[in-house]
Backbone as a printed PyTorch tensor [residue, N CA C, xyz], in Angstrom:
tensor([[[  0.7080,  -1.2900,   0.0940],
         [ -0.0660,   0.0090,  -0.0800],
         [  0.7990,   1.3010,  -0.0760]],

        [[  0.4430,   2.1400,  -0.8900],
         [  1.3710,   3.2140,  -0.8810],
         [  0.4600,   4.5750,  -0.7210]],

        [[  1.0220,   5.2180,   0.1700],
         [  0.0140,   6.6160,   0.6070],
         [  1.0800,   7.7190,   0.5190]],

        [[  0.3220,   8.8910,   0.1080],
         [  1.1060,  10.1710,   0.0580],
         [  1.2710,  10.6680,   1.5500]],

        [[  2.1980,  11.6520,   1.5840],
         [  2.4150,  12.0430,   2.9870],
         [  1.4280,  12.5940,   3.7360]],

        [[  0.4040,  13.3410,   3.0150],
         [ -0.8310,  13.8150,   3.4180],
         [ -1.7460,  12.7720,   3.8260]],

        [[ -1.7420,  11.6540,   3.2170],
         [ -2.6560,  10.6680,   3.6060],
         [ -2.2200,  10.0300,   4.7990]],

        [[ -0.8710,   9.8430,   4.9020],
         [ -0.0660,   9.1960,   5.9780],
         [ -0.4550,  10.0290,   7.1950]],

        [[ -0.3650,  11.2500,   6.9470],
         [ -0.4930,  12.1920,   8.1800],
         [ -1.8620,  12.3910,   8.6550]],

        [[ -2.7190,  12.3570,   7.8970],
         [ -4.0940,  12.2930,   8.0640],
         [ -4.5300,  10.9460,   8.9170]],

        [[ -4.0340,   9.9210,   8.5530],
         [ -4.2340,   8.6040,   9.3360],
         [ -3.7490,   8.6600,  10.6300]],

        [[ -2.4800,   9.2400,  10.6160],
         [ -1.9060,   9.4470,  11.6570],
         [ -2.6570,  10.1910,  12.8640]],

        [[ -2.9990,  11.2210,  12.4400],
         [ -3.7300,  12.0870,  13.2320],
         [ -5.0920,  11.5020,  13.6680]],

        [[ -5.6600,  10.9460,  12.8560],
         [ -7.0000,  10.2550,  13.1620],
         [ -6.7640,   9.0910,  14.3320]],

        [[ -5.5070,   8.2510,  14.1320],
         [ -5.0590,   7.3180,  15.0460],
         [ -4.8570,   7.8230,  16.2450]],

        [[ -4.2090,   8.9780,  16.4690],
         [ -4.0000,   9.3260,  17.7630],
         [ -5.0520,   9.9300,  18.3260]],

        [[ -6.0250,  10.6260,  17.6600],
         [ -7.2230,  10.9860,  18.4000],
         [ -8.0280,   9.9030,  18.8240]],

        [[ -8.0900,   8.8880,  17.9600],
         [ -8.8700,   7.4930,  18.2200],
         [ -8.4530,   7.1040,  19.5830]],

        [[ -6.9320,   7.0470,  19.5650],
         [ -6.4230,   6.5630,  20.7660],
         [ -6.8360,   6.8630,  21.9700]],

        [[ -6.8230,   8.3400,  22.0560],
         [ -7.2910,   9.3310,  23.1400],
         [ -8.6620,   9.0750,  23.5900]],

        [[ -9.6130,   9.0010,  22.4580],
         [-10.9360,   8.9110,  22.8540],
         [-11.2910,   7.3940,  23.3890]],

        [[-10.5630,   6.4450,  22.9300],
         [-10.6870,   5.1080,  23.2640],
         [-10.2610,   4.8120,  24.7710]],

        [[ -9.1060,   5.4670,  24.8040],
         [ -8.4350,   5.3000,  26.4760],
         [ -9.5570,   6.0280,  27.4610]],

        [[-10.3010,   7.1600,  27.0010],
         [-11.2300,   7.8310,  27.6260],
         [-12.4950,   6.6540,  27.9810]],

        [[-12.9060,   6.1180,  26.8270],
         [-13.9290,   5.1670,  26.8260],
         [-13.4920,   4.1290,  27.9690]],

        [[-12.1800,   3.6270,  27.9330],
         [-11.8120,   2.5350,  28.8840],
         [-11.9970,   2.8870,  30.3270]],

        [[-11.5940,   4.2980,  30.5660],
         [-11.6630,   4.6400,  31.7720],
         [-13.2940,   4.9400,  32.4420]],

        [[-14.0270,   5.3460,  31.4450],
         [-15.3780,   5.3140,  31.6580],
         [-16.1140,   4.0570,  32.1020]],

        [[-15.5660,   2.9220,  31.3050],
         [-16.0300,   1.7340,  31.5680],
         [-15.6260,   1.0620,  32.9290]],

        [[-14.4750,   1.5720,  33.3340],
         [-13.8500,   1.2090,  34.6530],
         [-14.6550,   1.6320,  35.6430]],

        [[-15.0570,   3.0470,  35.4850],
         [-15.8020,   3.6990,  36.4100],
         [-17.4560,   2.9750,  36.4710]],

        [[-17.6780,   2.3380,  35.4310],
         [-19.0850,   1.7510,  35.5570],
         [-18.8580,   0.2880,  35.9290]],

        [[-17.6850,  -0.3590,  36.0180],
         [-17.5690,  -1.7930,  36.3870],
         [-17.7540,  -2.4730,  35.3610]],

        [[-17.6740,  -2.1180,  34.0740],
         [-17.6520,  -2.8200,  32.9460],
         [-16.3690,  -3.4680,  32.5020]],

        [[-15.8330,  -4.5450,  33.3100],
         [-14.4280,  -4.9450,  33.0180],
         [-14.1940,  -5.4790,  31.7320]],

        [[-14.9250,  -6.2670,  31.1570],
         [-14.3630,  -6.7760,  29.7990],
         [-14.3880,  -5.6900,  28.7180]],

        [[-15.4400,  -4.9260,  28.8120],
         [-15.2690,  -3.7410,  27.9560],
         [-14.2120,  -2.8420,  28.0570]],

        [[-13.8950,  -2.5040,  29.4890],
         [-12.6140,  -1.8680,  29.7890],
         [-11.3950,  -2.2940,  29.3080]],

        [[-11.3700,  -3.5490,  29.5440],
         [ -9.9700,  -4.4260,  28.8880],
         [-10.0760,  -4.2020,  27.3430]],

        [[-11.0970,  -4.4930,  26.9330],
         [-11.2060,  -4.3260,  25.2370],
         [-10.8210,  -2.8000,  24.8160]],

        [[-11.3980,  -1.8180,  25.4410],
         [-11.0340,  -0.4000,  25.1160],
         [ -9.5630,  -0.0860,  25.3480]],

        [[ -8.9920,  -0.6690,  26.5240],
         [ -7.6310,  -0.3070,  26.7540],
         [ -6.6800,  -1.1360,  25.7510]],

        [[ -7.1150,  -2.1950,  25.3720],
         [ -6.3010,  -2.9360,  24.2780],
         [ -6.3020,  -2.2350,  23.1420]],

        [[ -7.4580,  -1.7220,  22.5170],
         [ -7.7380,  -0.8540,  21.1900],
         [ -7.2390,   0.3670,  21.2850]],

        [[ -7.0580,   1.0610,  22.4190],
         [ -6.2570,   2.4580,  22.7140],
         [ -5.0110,   2.1610,  22.3840]],

        [[ -4.3970,   1.1180,  22.8090],
         [ -2.9260,   0.7050,  22.4780],
         [ -2.9240,   0.3360,  20.9720]],

        [[ -3.6430,  -0.4950,  20.5490],
         [ -3.7820,  -0.9250,  19.3060],
         [ -3.7850,   0.3460,  18.1360]],

        [[ -4.4710,   1.2590,  18.3280],
         [ -4.6380,   2.3190,  17.5020],
         [ -3.3460,   3.1840,  17.4440]],

        [[ -2.6420,   3.2370,  18.4970],
         [ -1.3820,   4.1130,  18.7280],
         [ -0.4030,   3.1250,  18.1080]],

        [[ -0.3670,   1.8970,  18.2630],
         [  0.7930,   0.9270,  17.6200],
         [  0.5160,   1.1940,  16.0590]],

        [[ -0.6620,   1.1480,  15.5190],
         [ -1.0850,   1.0130,  14.3540],
         [ -0.4100,   2.7170,  13.7420]],

        [[ -0.6040,   3.7480,  14.4200],
         [ -0.2460,   4.8500,  14.0350],
         [  1.2310,   4.8280,  13.7900]],

        [[  2.0640,   4.4120,  14.9190],
         [  3.4090,   4.3200,  14.7580],
         [  3.9420,   3.3070,  13.4180]],

        [[  3.1810,   2.3090,  13.1740],
         [  3.5690,   1.5590,  12.1000],
         [  3.4090,   2.3190,  10.7870]],

        [[  2.1470,   3.0250,  10.6590],
         [  1.9610,   3.7760,   9.3630],
         [  3.1420,   4.8200,   9.1670]],

        [[  3.3050,   5.5200,  10.3730],
         [  4.1210,   6.5270,  10.2320],
         [  5.5090,   6.2740,   9.5760]],

        [[  5.9050,   4.9370,   9.8830],
         [  7.1700,   4.3830,   9.4580],
         [  6.9030,   3.4880,   8.0640]],

        [[  5.6580,   3.5430,   7.4000],
         [  5.6710,   2.9420,   6.2960],
         [  5.4090,   1.5490,   6.4050]],

        [[  4.6300,   0.9150,   7.3920],
         [  4.5270,  -0.6070,   7.7440],
         [  3.0020,  -0.6890,   7.9600]],

        [[  2.4250,  -1.5920,   7.3290],
         [  1.0680,  -1.8440,   7.1530],
         [  0.9320,  -3.3230,   7.5690]],

        [[ -0.1320,  -3.3300,   8.5700],
         [ -0.4360,  -4.5940,   9.3030],
         [ -2.0330,  -4.9950,   8.6860]],

        [[ -2.3920,  -6.0840,   8.4730],
         [ -3.8350,  -6.4460,   8.0270],
         [ -4.3770,  -7.1560,   9.2190]],

        [[ -3.8490,  -7.5300,  10.2750],
         [ -4.2670,  -8.2910,  11.2480],
         [ -3.6390,  -7.9240,  12.7590]],

        [[ -4.5080,  -8.2870,  13.9030],
         [ -3.7520,  -7.7830,  15.0570],
         [ -2.3430,  -8.5280,  15.2440]],

        [[ -2.3060,  -9.6590,  14.9930],
         [ -1.1220, -10.3010,  15.0630],
         [  0.0800,  -9.6540,  14.2620]],

        [[ -0.5360,  -9.1840,  13.0520],
         [  0.4990,  -8.4840,  12.3140],
         [  1.2190,  -7.2860,  12.8350]],

        [[  0.2340,  -6.5550,  13.5970],
         [  0.8010,  -5.3390,  14.2040],
         [  1.7080,  -6.0080,  15.4760]],

        [[  1.4300,  -6.9280,  16.3640],
         [  2.1290,  -7.4530,  17.2710],
         [  3.7700,  -7.7420,  16.6870]],

        [[  3.6400,  -8.5740,  15.5130],
         [  4.8950,  -9.1010,  14.7390],
         [  5.6010,  -7.9500,  14.3170]],

        [[  4.9920,  -6.6790,  13.5060],
         [  5.9210,  -5.7560,  13.1190],
         [  6.1880,  -4.7310,  14.0560]],

        [[  5.6040,  -4.6710,  15.1700],
         [  6.0740,  -3.7150,  16.3680],
         [  7.2960,  -4.6680,  16.9320]],

        [[  7.0220,  -5.8880,  17.1790],
         [  8.2710,  -6.6310,  17.7250],
         [  9.7300,  -6.6520,  16.6600]],

        [[  9.3950,  -6.7500,  15.3370],
         [ 10.3920,  -6.8790,  14.4060],
         [ 11.0960,  -5.3510,  14.4510]],

        [[ 10.5830,  -4.3420,  14.2880],
         [ 11.0190,  -3.1380,  13.8710],
         [ 11.2290,  -2.2110,  15.1920]],

        [[ 10.5980,  -2.3200,  16.2630],
         [ 10.7290,  -1.4550,  17.2590],
         [ 11.1040,  -2.0240,  18.6260]],

        [[ 10.5290,  -3.2520,  18.9840],
         [ 11.0260,  -3.9730,  20.0810],
         [ 12.4970,  -4.5580,  20.0050]],

        [[ 12.5740,  -5.3510,  19.0510],
         [ 13.9580,  -6.0220,  18.6360],
         [ 15.1790,  -4.8630,  18.5130]],

        [[ 14.6130,  -3.6980,  18.0190],
         [ 15.7470,  -2.7190,  17.9140],
         [ 16.0530,  -1.9060,  19.0390]],

        [[ 15.1610,  -2.1450,  20.2690],
         [ 15.3460,  -1.5140,  21.5350],
         [ 14.5190,  -0.0150,  21.6450]],

        [[ 13.8460,   0.2860,  20.4060],
         [ 13.0420,   1.5070,  20.4070],
         [ 11.8060,   1.4420,  21.5050]],

        [[ 11.2160,   0.3650,  21.4920],
         [ 10.2190,   0.0830,  22.5660],
         [ 10.8570,  -0.8550,  23.2860]],

        [[ 10.4860,  -0.8620,  24.7950],
         [ 11.0350,  -1.9830,  25.7380],
         [ 10.5740,  -3.1860,  25.6240]],

        [[ 11.2690,  -4.1980,  25.9420],
         [ 10.6440,  -5.4980,  25.8140],
         [  9.4960,  -5.9040,  26.7470]],

        [[  9.4590,  -4.9390,  28.0590],
         [  8.5710,  -5.0840,  29.1110],
         [  7.1360,  -4.5520,  28.3580]],

        [[  7.4400,  -3.3760,  27.5610],
         [  6.1110,  -2.6910,  27.1100],
         [  5.5370,  -3.7820,  25.8400]],

        [[  6.3820,  -4.1230,  25.1320],
         [  6.1240,  -5.4350,  24.0690],
         [  5.2040,  -6.4360,  24.6330]],

        [[  5.7630,  -7.0170,  25.7430],
         [  5.2430,  -8.0840,  26.3050],
         [  3.8570,  -7.4420,  27.0210]],

        [[  3.8180,  -6.4970,  27.7680],
         [  2.5320,  -5.7610,  28.1240],
         [  1.4320,  -5.9990,  27.0020]],

        [[  1.7860,  -5.2790,  25.8180],
         [  1.0010,  -5.1310,  24.7600],
         [  0.3910,  -6.7840,  24.0690]],

        [[  1.4230,  -7.3960,  24.1900],
         [  0.8370,  -9.0740,  23.7400],
         [  0.0250,  -9.4670,  24.8600]],

        [[  0.1870,  -9.2650,  26.2180],
         [ -0.6320,  -9.6490,  27.2900],
         [ -1.9620,  -9.1480,  27.2700]],

        [[ -2.1210,  -7.8440,  26.8050],
         [ -3.1420,  -6.9990,  26.7780],
         [ -3.9430,  -7.4740,  25.4860]],

        [[ -3.4150,  -8.0410,  24.2320],
         [ -4.1760,  -8.5570,  23.2560],
         [ -4.6620,  -9.8140,  23.7370]],

        [[ -3.9850, -10.8280,  24.4680],
         [ -4.6730, -11.9010,  24.9820],
         [ -5.8360, -11.6700,  25.6240]],

        [[ -5.8690, -10.7700,  26.6320],
         [ -6.8000, -10.6620,  27.6510],
         [ -7.9900,  -9.9770,  26.8300]],

        [[ -7.7380,  -9.2690,  25.7800],
         [ -8.9720,  -8.7430,  25.1350],
         [ -9.5700,  -9.9040,  24.2520]],

        [[ -8.7500, -10.8420,  23.8790],
         [ -9.2230, -12.1850,  23.0490],
         [-10.1100, -12.8580,  23.9320]],

        [[ -9.5150, -13.0820,  25.3150],
         [-10.1910, -14.0460,  26.1150],
         [-11.4690, -13.2480,  26.5610]],

        [[-11.6820, -11.8030,  26.8500],
         [-12.9570, -11.2530,  27.0820],
         [-13.9720, -11.3860,  25.9510]],

        [[-13.4540, -11.0480,  24.7410],
         [-14.4250, -11.3350,  23.8180],
         [-14.7590, -12.5090,  23.0050]],

        [[-13.8450, -13.4010,  23.3000],
         [-14.2160, -14.8580,  22.7770],
         [-14.1540, -16.0770,  23.6470]],

        [[-13.9620, -15.9970,  24.8810],
         [-13.8260, -17.0170,  25.8050],
         [-15.1130, -16.8610,  26.5910]],

        [[-16.0450, -17.7830,  26.3790],
         [-17.5170, -17.6480,  27.2240],
         [-17.3500, -17.9650,  28.7000]],

        [[-16.1910, -18.7870,  29.0530],
         [-15.8920, -19.4690,  30.5940],
         [-15.1850, -18.5830,  31.2130]],

        [[-14.5220, -17.4870,  30.5960],
         [-13.4860, -16.7670,  31.5630],
         [-14.2270, -15.1780,  31.8190]],

        [[-14.2210, -14.8640,  32.9080],
         [-14.7300, -13.6180,  33.2480],
         [-13.7200, -12.6780,  33.7370]],

        [[-13.6440, -11.3020,  32.9940],
         [-12.7040, -10.5360,  33.2270],
         [-13.2680,  -9.7990,  34.4000]],

        [[-12.2950,  -9.4860,  35.5630],
         [-12.6980,  -8.9700,  36.6640],
         [-11.9120,  -7.6250,  37.1550]],

        [[-12.3460,  -6.8710,  38.1000],
         [-11.7440,  -5.7040,  38.4180],
         [-10.2410,  -5.8570,  38.5630]],

        [[ -9.7890,  -6.8560,  39.1900],
         [ -8.3140,  -7.0200,  39.5170],
         [ -7.6660,  -7.4760,  38.3940]],

        [[ -8.3420,  -7.8400,  37.2200],
         [ -7.7310,  -8.0230,  35.9200],
         [ -7.3870,  -6.7740,  35.1410]],

        [[ -8.1890,  -5.8130,  35.3250],
         [ -8.2560,  -4.6370,  34.6750],
         [ -7.6230,  -3.4130,  35.2660]],

        [[ -7.7730,  -3.1350,  36.5320],
         [ -7.2510,  -1.8940,  37.1770],
         [ -5.7390,  -1.9970,  37.2050]],

        [[ -5.0910,  -3.1020,  37.0920],
         [ -3.6920,  -3.0310,  36.9500],
         [ -2.9160,  -2.7090,  35.3550]],

        [[ -4.1190,  -2.7370,  34.3570],
         [ -3.5980,  -2.5120,  33.2430],
         [ -3.6510,  -0.8560,  32.7810]],

        [[ -4.0950,  -0.1280,  33.4920],
         [ -4.4950,   1.3600,  33.1680],
         [ -3.2070,   1.9880,  33.0020]],

        [[ -2.2630,   2.0310,  34.0200],
         [ -0.8700,   2.4910,  34.0940],
         [ -0.1980,   2.1360,  33.1270]],

        [[  0.2670,   0.7780,  32.8530],
         [  0.9710,   0.3700,  31.6610],
         [  0.3590,   0.6050,  30.3790]],

        [[ -0.9110,   0.7080,  30.2830],
         [ -1.3080,   1.0050,  28.8720],
         [ -1.3890,   2.6760,  28.5900]],

        [[ -1.4570,   3.4320,  29.7270],
         [ -1.0010,   4.9580,  29.5320],
         [  0.5060,   4.9940,  29.2570]],

        [[  1.4180,   4.2590,  30.0180],
         [  2.9100,   4.4460,  29.4600],
         [  3.0570,   3.7280,  28.1900]],

        [[  2.3470,   2.8090,  27.6400],
         [  2.5650,   2.1050,  26.3290],
         [  2.2540,   3.4510,  25.3850]],

        [[  1.1260,   4.0860,  25.3840],
         [  0.5850,   5.0430,  24.7060],
         [  1.5230,   6.1520,  24.6620]],

        [[  1.9400,   6.6120,  25.9100],
         [  2.8390,   7.7430,  25.9750],
         [  4.1500,   7.4480,  25.3000]],

        [[  4.6320,   6.4170,  25.3770],
         [  6.0680,   5.9670,  24.7020],
         [  5.7790,   6.0260,  23.1530]],

        [[  4.6860,   5.4720,  22.8770],
         [  4.5740,   5.2680,  21.1530],
         [  4.4140,   6.7740,  20.7920]],

        [[  3.8000,   7.4370,  21.3120],
         [  3.3620,   8.7600,  20.9420],
         [  4.7410,   9.6530,  20.7730]],

        [[  5.4230,   9.5170,  21.9770],
         [  6.7440,  10.2200,  21.8540],
         [  7.5490,   9.8170,  20.6760]],

        [[  7.5980,   8.4510,  20.3980],
         [  8.4140,   8.0930,  19.1910],
         [  7.8540,   8.4850,  17.9740]],

        [[  6.5370,   8.4970,  17.7880],
         [  5.9670,   9.2130,  16.6930],
         [  6.3270,  10.6740,  16.4580]],

        [[  6.2930,  11.4400,  17.5420],
         [  6.7910,  12.9970,  17.3820],
         [  8.0990,  13.1480,  17.1640]],

        [[  8.8380,  12.1880,  17.5590],
         [ 10.1980,  12.5190,  17.5470],
         [ 10.9640,  12.4670,  16.0480]]])
């Protein structure tokens, strides 16, 4: 996929804004006690920011696993993003998958509350890389 600089910047701006809106949604769902939805929104907030980083650098993923793979290949293995944040993102993906598709696993407050700060750290770190 080839995008002009203007198209890439428009998508980038949209993804960053979408990240912020989705993080706000996550926090609202936490306040309401909707733990599965909050985990989903935390994941998507990070996903949108990760996607923005990939697009800024000319990488395009067509799947969630593709985002994880490209993030690992180009940013984590290169030391641009820490292994800890990379591991966190993968774990958040797995929790989102569990919440969305596993009928027998219930996402609880204790699963979600510990994710807010690392999600904010992931988003902040990736945004700083985008802006640098």
